[in-house]
XYZ file of C-alpha atoms in Angstrom:
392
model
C -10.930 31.752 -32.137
C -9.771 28.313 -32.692
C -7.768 28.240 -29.513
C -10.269 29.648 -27.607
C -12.795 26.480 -28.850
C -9.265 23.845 -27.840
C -9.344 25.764 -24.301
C -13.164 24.962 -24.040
C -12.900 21.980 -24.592
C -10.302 21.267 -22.397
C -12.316 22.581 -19.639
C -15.034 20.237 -20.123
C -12.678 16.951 -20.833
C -10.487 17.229 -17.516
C -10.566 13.945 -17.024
C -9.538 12.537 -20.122
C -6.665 10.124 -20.112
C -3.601 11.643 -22.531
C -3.596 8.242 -24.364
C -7.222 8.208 -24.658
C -6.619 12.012 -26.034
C -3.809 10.612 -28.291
C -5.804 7.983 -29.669
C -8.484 10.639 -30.969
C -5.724 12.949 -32.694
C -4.461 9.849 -34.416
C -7.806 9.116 -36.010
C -8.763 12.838 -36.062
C -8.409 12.321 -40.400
C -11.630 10.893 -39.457
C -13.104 13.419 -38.033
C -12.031 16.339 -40.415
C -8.444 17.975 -41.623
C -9.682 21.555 -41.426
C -7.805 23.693 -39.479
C -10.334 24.154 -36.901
C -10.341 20.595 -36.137
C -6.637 19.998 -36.163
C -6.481 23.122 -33.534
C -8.857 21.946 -31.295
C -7.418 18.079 -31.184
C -3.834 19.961 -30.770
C -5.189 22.067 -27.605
C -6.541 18.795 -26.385
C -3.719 16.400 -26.755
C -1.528 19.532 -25.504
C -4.080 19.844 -22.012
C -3.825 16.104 -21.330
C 0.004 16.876 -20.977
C -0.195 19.620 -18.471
C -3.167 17.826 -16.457
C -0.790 14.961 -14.262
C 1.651 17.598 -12.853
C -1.298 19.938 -11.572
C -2.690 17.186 -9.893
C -0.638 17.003 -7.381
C -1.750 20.869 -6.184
C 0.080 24.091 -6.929
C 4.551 22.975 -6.209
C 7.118 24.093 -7.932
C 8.073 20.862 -9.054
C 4.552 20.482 -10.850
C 4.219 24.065 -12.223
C 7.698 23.164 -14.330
C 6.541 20.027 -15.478
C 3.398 22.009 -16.718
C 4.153 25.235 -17.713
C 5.870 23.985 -21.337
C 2.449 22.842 -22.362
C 0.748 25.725 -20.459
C 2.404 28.159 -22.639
C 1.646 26.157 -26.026
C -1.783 26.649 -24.725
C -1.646 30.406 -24.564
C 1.099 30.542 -27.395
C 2.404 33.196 -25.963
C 6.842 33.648 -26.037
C 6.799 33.059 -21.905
C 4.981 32.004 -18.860
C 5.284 32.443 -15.504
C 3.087 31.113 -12.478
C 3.522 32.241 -8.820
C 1.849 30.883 -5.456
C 0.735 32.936 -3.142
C 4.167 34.053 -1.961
C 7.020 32.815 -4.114
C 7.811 32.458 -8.321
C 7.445 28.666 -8.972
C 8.511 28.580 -12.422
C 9.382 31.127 -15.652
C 9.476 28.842 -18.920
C 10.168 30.897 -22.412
C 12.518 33.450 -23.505
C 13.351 36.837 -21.626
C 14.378 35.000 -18.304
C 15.985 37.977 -17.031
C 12.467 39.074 -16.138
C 11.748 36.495 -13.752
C 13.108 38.073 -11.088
C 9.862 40.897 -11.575
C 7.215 37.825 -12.142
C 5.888 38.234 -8.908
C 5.957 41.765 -8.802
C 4.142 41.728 -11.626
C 1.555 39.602 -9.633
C 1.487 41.191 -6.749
C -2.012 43.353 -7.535
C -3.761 40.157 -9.023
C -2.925 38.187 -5.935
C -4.201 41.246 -3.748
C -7.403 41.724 -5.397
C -7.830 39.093 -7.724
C -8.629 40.702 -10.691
C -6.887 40.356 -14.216
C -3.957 42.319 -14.926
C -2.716 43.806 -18.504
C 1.241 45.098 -17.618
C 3.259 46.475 -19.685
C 6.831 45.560 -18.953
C 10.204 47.618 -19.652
C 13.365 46.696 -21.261
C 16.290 47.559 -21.944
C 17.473 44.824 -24.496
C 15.904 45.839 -28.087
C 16.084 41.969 -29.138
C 14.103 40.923 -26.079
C 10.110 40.062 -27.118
C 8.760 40.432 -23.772
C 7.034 44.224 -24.111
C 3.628 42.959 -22.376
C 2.459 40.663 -19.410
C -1.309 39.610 -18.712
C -1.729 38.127 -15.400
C -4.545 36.177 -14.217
C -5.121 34.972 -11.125
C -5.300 30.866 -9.905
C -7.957 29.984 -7.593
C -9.442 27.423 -5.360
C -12.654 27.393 -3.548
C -12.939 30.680 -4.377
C -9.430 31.239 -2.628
C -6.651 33.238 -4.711
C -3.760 30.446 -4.244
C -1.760 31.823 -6.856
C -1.439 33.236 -10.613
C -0.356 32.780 -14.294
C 0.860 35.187 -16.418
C 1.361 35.197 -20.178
C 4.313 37.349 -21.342
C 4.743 38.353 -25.118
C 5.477 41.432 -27.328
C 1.467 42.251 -27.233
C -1.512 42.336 -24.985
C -4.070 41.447 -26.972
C -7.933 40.556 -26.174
C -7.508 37.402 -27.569
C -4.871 36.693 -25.334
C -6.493 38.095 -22.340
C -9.276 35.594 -22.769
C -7.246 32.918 -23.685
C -5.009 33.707 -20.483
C -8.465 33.067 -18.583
C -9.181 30.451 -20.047
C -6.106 28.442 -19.725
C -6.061 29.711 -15.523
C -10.183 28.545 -15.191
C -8.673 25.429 -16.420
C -5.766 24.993 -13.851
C -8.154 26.168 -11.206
C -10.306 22.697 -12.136
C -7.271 20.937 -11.824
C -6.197 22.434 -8.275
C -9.441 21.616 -7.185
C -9.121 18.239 -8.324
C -5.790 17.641 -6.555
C -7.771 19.215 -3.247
C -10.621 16.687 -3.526
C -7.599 13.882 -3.712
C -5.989 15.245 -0.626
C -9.629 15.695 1.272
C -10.479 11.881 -0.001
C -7.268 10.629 1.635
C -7.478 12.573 4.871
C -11.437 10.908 4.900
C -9.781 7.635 4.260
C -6.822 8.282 7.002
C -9.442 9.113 9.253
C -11.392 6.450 8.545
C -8.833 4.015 9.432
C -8.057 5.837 12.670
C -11.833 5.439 13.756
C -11.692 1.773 12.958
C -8.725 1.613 15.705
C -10.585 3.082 18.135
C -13.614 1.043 17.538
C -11.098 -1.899 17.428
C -9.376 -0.691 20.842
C -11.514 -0.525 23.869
C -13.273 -3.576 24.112
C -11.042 -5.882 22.105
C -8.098 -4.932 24.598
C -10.080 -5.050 27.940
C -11.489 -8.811 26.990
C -7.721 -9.829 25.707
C -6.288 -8.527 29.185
C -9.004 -9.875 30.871
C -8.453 -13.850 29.494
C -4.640 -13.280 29.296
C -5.006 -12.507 33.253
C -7.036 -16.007 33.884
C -4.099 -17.825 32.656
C -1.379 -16.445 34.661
C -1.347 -18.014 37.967
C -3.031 -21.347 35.751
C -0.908 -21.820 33.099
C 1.639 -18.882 32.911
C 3.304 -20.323 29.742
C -0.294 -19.963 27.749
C -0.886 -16.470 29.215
C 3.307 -15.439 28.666
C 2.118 -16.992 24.544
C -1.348 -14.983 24.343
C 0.671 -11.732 25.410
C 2.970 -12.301 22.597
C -0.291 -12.588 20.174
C -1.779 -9.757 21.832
C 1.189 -7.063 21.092
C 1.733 -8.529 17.555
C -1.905 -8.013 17.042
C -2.086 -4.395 18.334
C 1.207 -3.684 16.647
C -0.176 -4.476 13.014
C -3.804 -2.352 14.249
C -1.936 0.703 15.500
C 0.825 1.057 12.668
C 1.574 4.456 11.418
C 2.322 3.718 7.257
C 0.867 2.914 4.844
C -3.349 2.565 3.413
C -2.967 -0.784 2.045
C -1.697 -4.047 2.728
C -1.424 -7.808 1.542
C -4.245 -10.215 2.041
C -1.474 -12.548 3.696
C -0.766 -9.495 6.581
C -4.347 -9.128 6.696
C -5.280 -12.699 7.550
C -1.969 -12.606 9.579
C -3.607 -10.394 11.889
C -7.372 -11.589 12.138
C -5.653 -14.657 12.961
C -3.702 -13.409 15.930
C -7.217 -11.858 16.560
C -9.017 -15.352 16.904
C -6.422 -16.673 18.979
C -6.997 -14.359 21.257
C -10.831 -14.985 21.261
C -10.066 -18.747 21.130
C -8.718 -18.598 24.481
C -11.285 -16.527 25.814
C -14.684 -18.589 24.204
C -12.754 -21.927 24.083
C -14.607 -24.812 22.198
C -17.852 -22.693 21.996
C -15.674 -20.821 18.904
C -15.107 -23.130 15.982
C -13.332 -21.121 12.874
C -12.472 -22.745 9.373
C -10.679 -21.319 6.580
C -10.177 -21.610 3.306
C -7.618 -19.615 1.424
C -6.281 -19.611 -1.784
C -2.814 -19.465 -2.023
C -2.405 -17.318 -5.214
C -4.898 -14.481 -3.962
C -2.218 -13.957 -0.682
C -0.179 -10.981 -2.331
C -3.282 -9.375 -3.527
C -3.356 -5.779 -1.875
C -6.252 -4.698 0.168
C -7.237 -1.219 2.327
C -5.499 -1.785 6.051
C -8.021 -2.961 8.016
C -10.499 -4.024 5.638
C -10.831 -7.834 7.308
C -10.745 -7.696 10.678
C -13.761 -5.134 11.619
C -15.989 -7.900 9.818
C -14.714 -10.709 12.067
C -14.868 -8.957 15.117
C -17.999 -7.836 13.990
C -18.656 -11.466 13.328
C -17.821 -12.640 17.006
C -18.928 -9.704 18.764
C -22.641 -9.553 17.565
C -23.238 -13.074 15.805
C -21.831 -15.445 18.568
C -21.395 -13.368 22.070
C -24.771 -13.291 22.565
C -25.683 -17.151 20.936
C -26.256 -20.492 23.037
C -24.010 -23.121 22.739
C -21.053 -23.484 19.568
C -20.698 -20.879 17.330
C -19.297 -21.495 13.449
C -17.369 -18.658 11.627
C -15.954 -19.403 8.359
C -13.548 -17.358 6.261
C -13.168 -17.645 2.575
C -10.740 -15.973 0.055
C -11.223 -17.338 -3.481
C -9.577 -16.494 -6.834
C -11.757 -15.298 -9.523
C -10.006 -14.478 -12.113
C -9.307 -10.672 -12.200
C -10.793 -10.175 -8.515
C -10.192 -12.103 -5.391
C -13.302 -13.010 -3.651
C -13.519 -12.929 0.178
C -16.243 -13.769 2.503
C -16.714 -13.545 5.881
C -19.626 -16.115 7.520
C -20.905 -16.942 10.932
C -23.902 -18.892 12.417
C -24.749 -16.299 15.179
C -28.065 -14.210 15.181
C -27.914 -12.556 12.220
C -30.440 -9.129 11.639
C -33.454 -7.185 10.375
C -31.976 -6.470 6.636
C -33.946 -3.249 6.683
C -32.079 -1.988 10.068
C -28.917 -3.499 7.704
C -29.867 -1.210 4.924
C -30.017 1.998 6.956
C -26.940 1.042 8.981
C -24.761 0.978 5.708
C -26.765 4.163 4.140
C -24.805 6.038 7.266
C -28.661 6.702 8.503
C -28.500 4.854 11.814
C -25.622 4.216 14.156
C -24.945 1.039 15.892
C -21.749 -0.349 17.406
C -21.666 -3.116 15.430
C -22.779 -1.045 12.117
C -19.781 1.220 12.447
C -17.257 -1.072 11.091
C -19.894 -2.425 8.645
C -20.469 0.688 7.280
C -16.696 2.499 7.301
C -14.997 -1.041 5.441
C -18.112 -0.373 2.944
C -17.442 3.487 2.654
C -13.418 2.347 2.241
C -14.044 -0.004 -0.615
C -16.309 2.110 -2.533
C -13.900 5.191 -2.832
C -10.939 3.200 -3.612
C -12.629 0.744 -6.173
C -16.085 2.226 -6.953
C -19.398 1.869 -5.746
C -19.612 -1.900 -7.809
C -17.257 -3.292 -5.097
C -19.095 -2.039 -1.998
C -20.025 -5.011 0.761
C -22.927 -7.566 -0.147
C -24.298 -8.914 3.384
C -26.483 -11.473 3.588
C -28.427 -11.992 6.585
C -31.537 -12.412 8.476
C -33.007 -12.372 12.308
C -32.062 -16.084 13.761
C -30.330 -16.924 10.383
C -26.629 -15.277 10.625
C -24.333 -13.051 8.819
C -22.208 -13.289 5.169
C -20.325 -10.743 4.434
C -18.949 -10.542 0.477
C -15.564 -8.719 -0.366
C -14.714 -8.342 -4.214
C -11.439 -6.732 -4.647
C -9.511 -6.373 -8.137
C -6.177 -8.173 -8.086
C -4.858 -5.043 -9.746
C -5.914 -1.557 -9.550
C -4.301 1.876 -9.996
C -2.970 3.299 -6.808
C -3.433 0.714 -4.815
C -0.210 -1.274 -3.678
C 0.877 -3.100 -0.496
C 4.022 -1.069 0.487
């Protein structure tokens, strides 16, 4: 009974840190010293172990990592836990029945029901007399199975064997939300490209093509800009990058658009050295200048002012992008970033927004200020330091 309350729990805290976990059991004389309480702060601590490994989806290599504290869970002599077509690990005693695990998994990964085995053996010493075998799931998908080997079958281990695979299933579910979030976010950054693409490359061609018979020197130095620009965009590696490459390239960018809008472009930037290593999403910058140029000054009479700040503040770098140009209704704004309405200047907008809040949190989407005839400021916050992210 008491380690069927520790499994419970451990369903419901998934997402507990092991040293947050850790920290409880070491004040859990607090709490209470029966044996109750000690049991379920055991089967807690012990989860928080197995939980990293099965994050990374149902491998080999993370099954072994977790099957020790799996089978403390179940407290059962052995453990075994097969995909849908292979043995990924057998931890315990009795190893000479691993080559029968999946055999002995082969009806609960047909049918997907529960499985109470008995197993024979020739060796009198050897514990391993009964298997129950329960199956893994994911999206209501059999992906795989766990089985609990000992010298008895019992109910309580039947339900604990349950438990222990509803628990892994929350866990393979979790890893497939981190593998849908960075296909989303790989995707993402392949739709910024293409916006990116069409009609920055047929205006560069276009001005690099005026200088040629002009000045052939200029147009032979904006061709050089152009491929180093298009060779950052299009890389193949890698979600994040340094401020520094990120600047880098909106700079090649404006260079570029220099030489097409001449003096009616006027940029000024202010940078803080110590924020340049800071690591941001790939292509995080640049949509908002383009987007800057494209609909705040294209259309506008006469000069047009862009302005590009990166500030430290303390644990977060501050960036902001700024022009002069036309600016917009706030309300259209509003509904562009909500994903409600679809504009060609929105879509960047809206995907850098979308790209900040799943790798920071919603507190660091984009603040834009802006109003018809009174331009555009766009507001980056970005923590210097945050888990996962790292320019490699």
């Amino acid at each position: 009974m008491e380690l069927a309350v520790g499994l419970i729990l451990a369903v419901m805290l998934v997402g507990v840190p092991a040293v947050v976990l850790w920290r409880v059991l070491r004040g859990r004389r607090e709490l209470g010293t029966g044996p109750a309480e000690r049991a379920t702060f055991e089967t807690l601590h012990t989860a928080s172990l197995a939980a990293p490994p099965l994050r990374a989806g149902l491998t080999a290599e993370g099954a072994q990592k977790a099957s020790r504290h799996l089978r403390e869970l179940l407290g059962s002599p052995a453990l075994a836990i097969t995909d849908g077509e292979r043995l990924l690990v057998y931890d315990g005693i009795g190893d000479h029945h691993a080559a029968d695990a999946l055999d002995h998994a082969a009806a609960t990964l047909r049918d997907g029901r529960t499985q109470v085995l008995s197993i024979p053996c020739e060796l009198l010493e050897c514990p391993i007399r009964h298997a129950v075998v329960v199956p893994l799931t994911t999206d209501d998908r059999i992906v795989g199975s766990l089985a609990a080997y000992g010298p008895h079958a019992s109910a309580g281990l039947v339900r604990a064997a349950q438990e222990t695979a509803g628990w892994v299933d929350s866990q393979l579910e979790l890893a497939e939300l981190d593998r849908s979030r960075t296909r989303l976010m790989e995707a993402e950054v392949r739709a910024l490209r293409a916006q990116i693409s069409p009609h920055f490359i047929y205006n560069s061609l276009t001005t690099i093509a005026s200088f040629v018979r002009t000045d052939p020197e200029r147009a032979r130095e904006l061709l050089l800009e152009f491929a180093d620009f298009t060779r950052y965009s299009f890389r193949r590696h890698g979600d994040f990058t340094t401020l520094a490459e990120e600047l880098r390239s909106i700079d090649r960018y404006l260079i570029l658009e220099r030489a097409r809008f001449g003096d009616q472009l006027q940029v000024t930037l202010r940078i803080a050295p110590e924020v340049l290593p800071v690591a941001v999403p790939f292509l995080c910058l640049q949509p908002l200048v383009e987007n800057a140029v494209r609909h705040g000054l294209e259309s506008k009479n006469g000069v047009g002012r862009i302005t590009i700040v990166a500030e430290d503040a303390g644990a977060e770098c501050r960036i902001s992008v700024e022009d002069d140009g036309l600016g917009m209704d706030p309300d259209r704004l509003r509904l562009i970033l909500a994903g409600e309405v679809v504009s060609a200047g929105g879509v960047g907008l809206a995907n850098v927004d979308e790209r900040l809040r799943q790798v920071y949190g919603d507190e660091y989407g984009l603040v834009v200020e802006t109003g018809k005839g009174a331009g555009t400021k766009v507001n980056v916050r970005v923590p210097k330091y945050h888990p996962g992210v790292s320019a490699r």
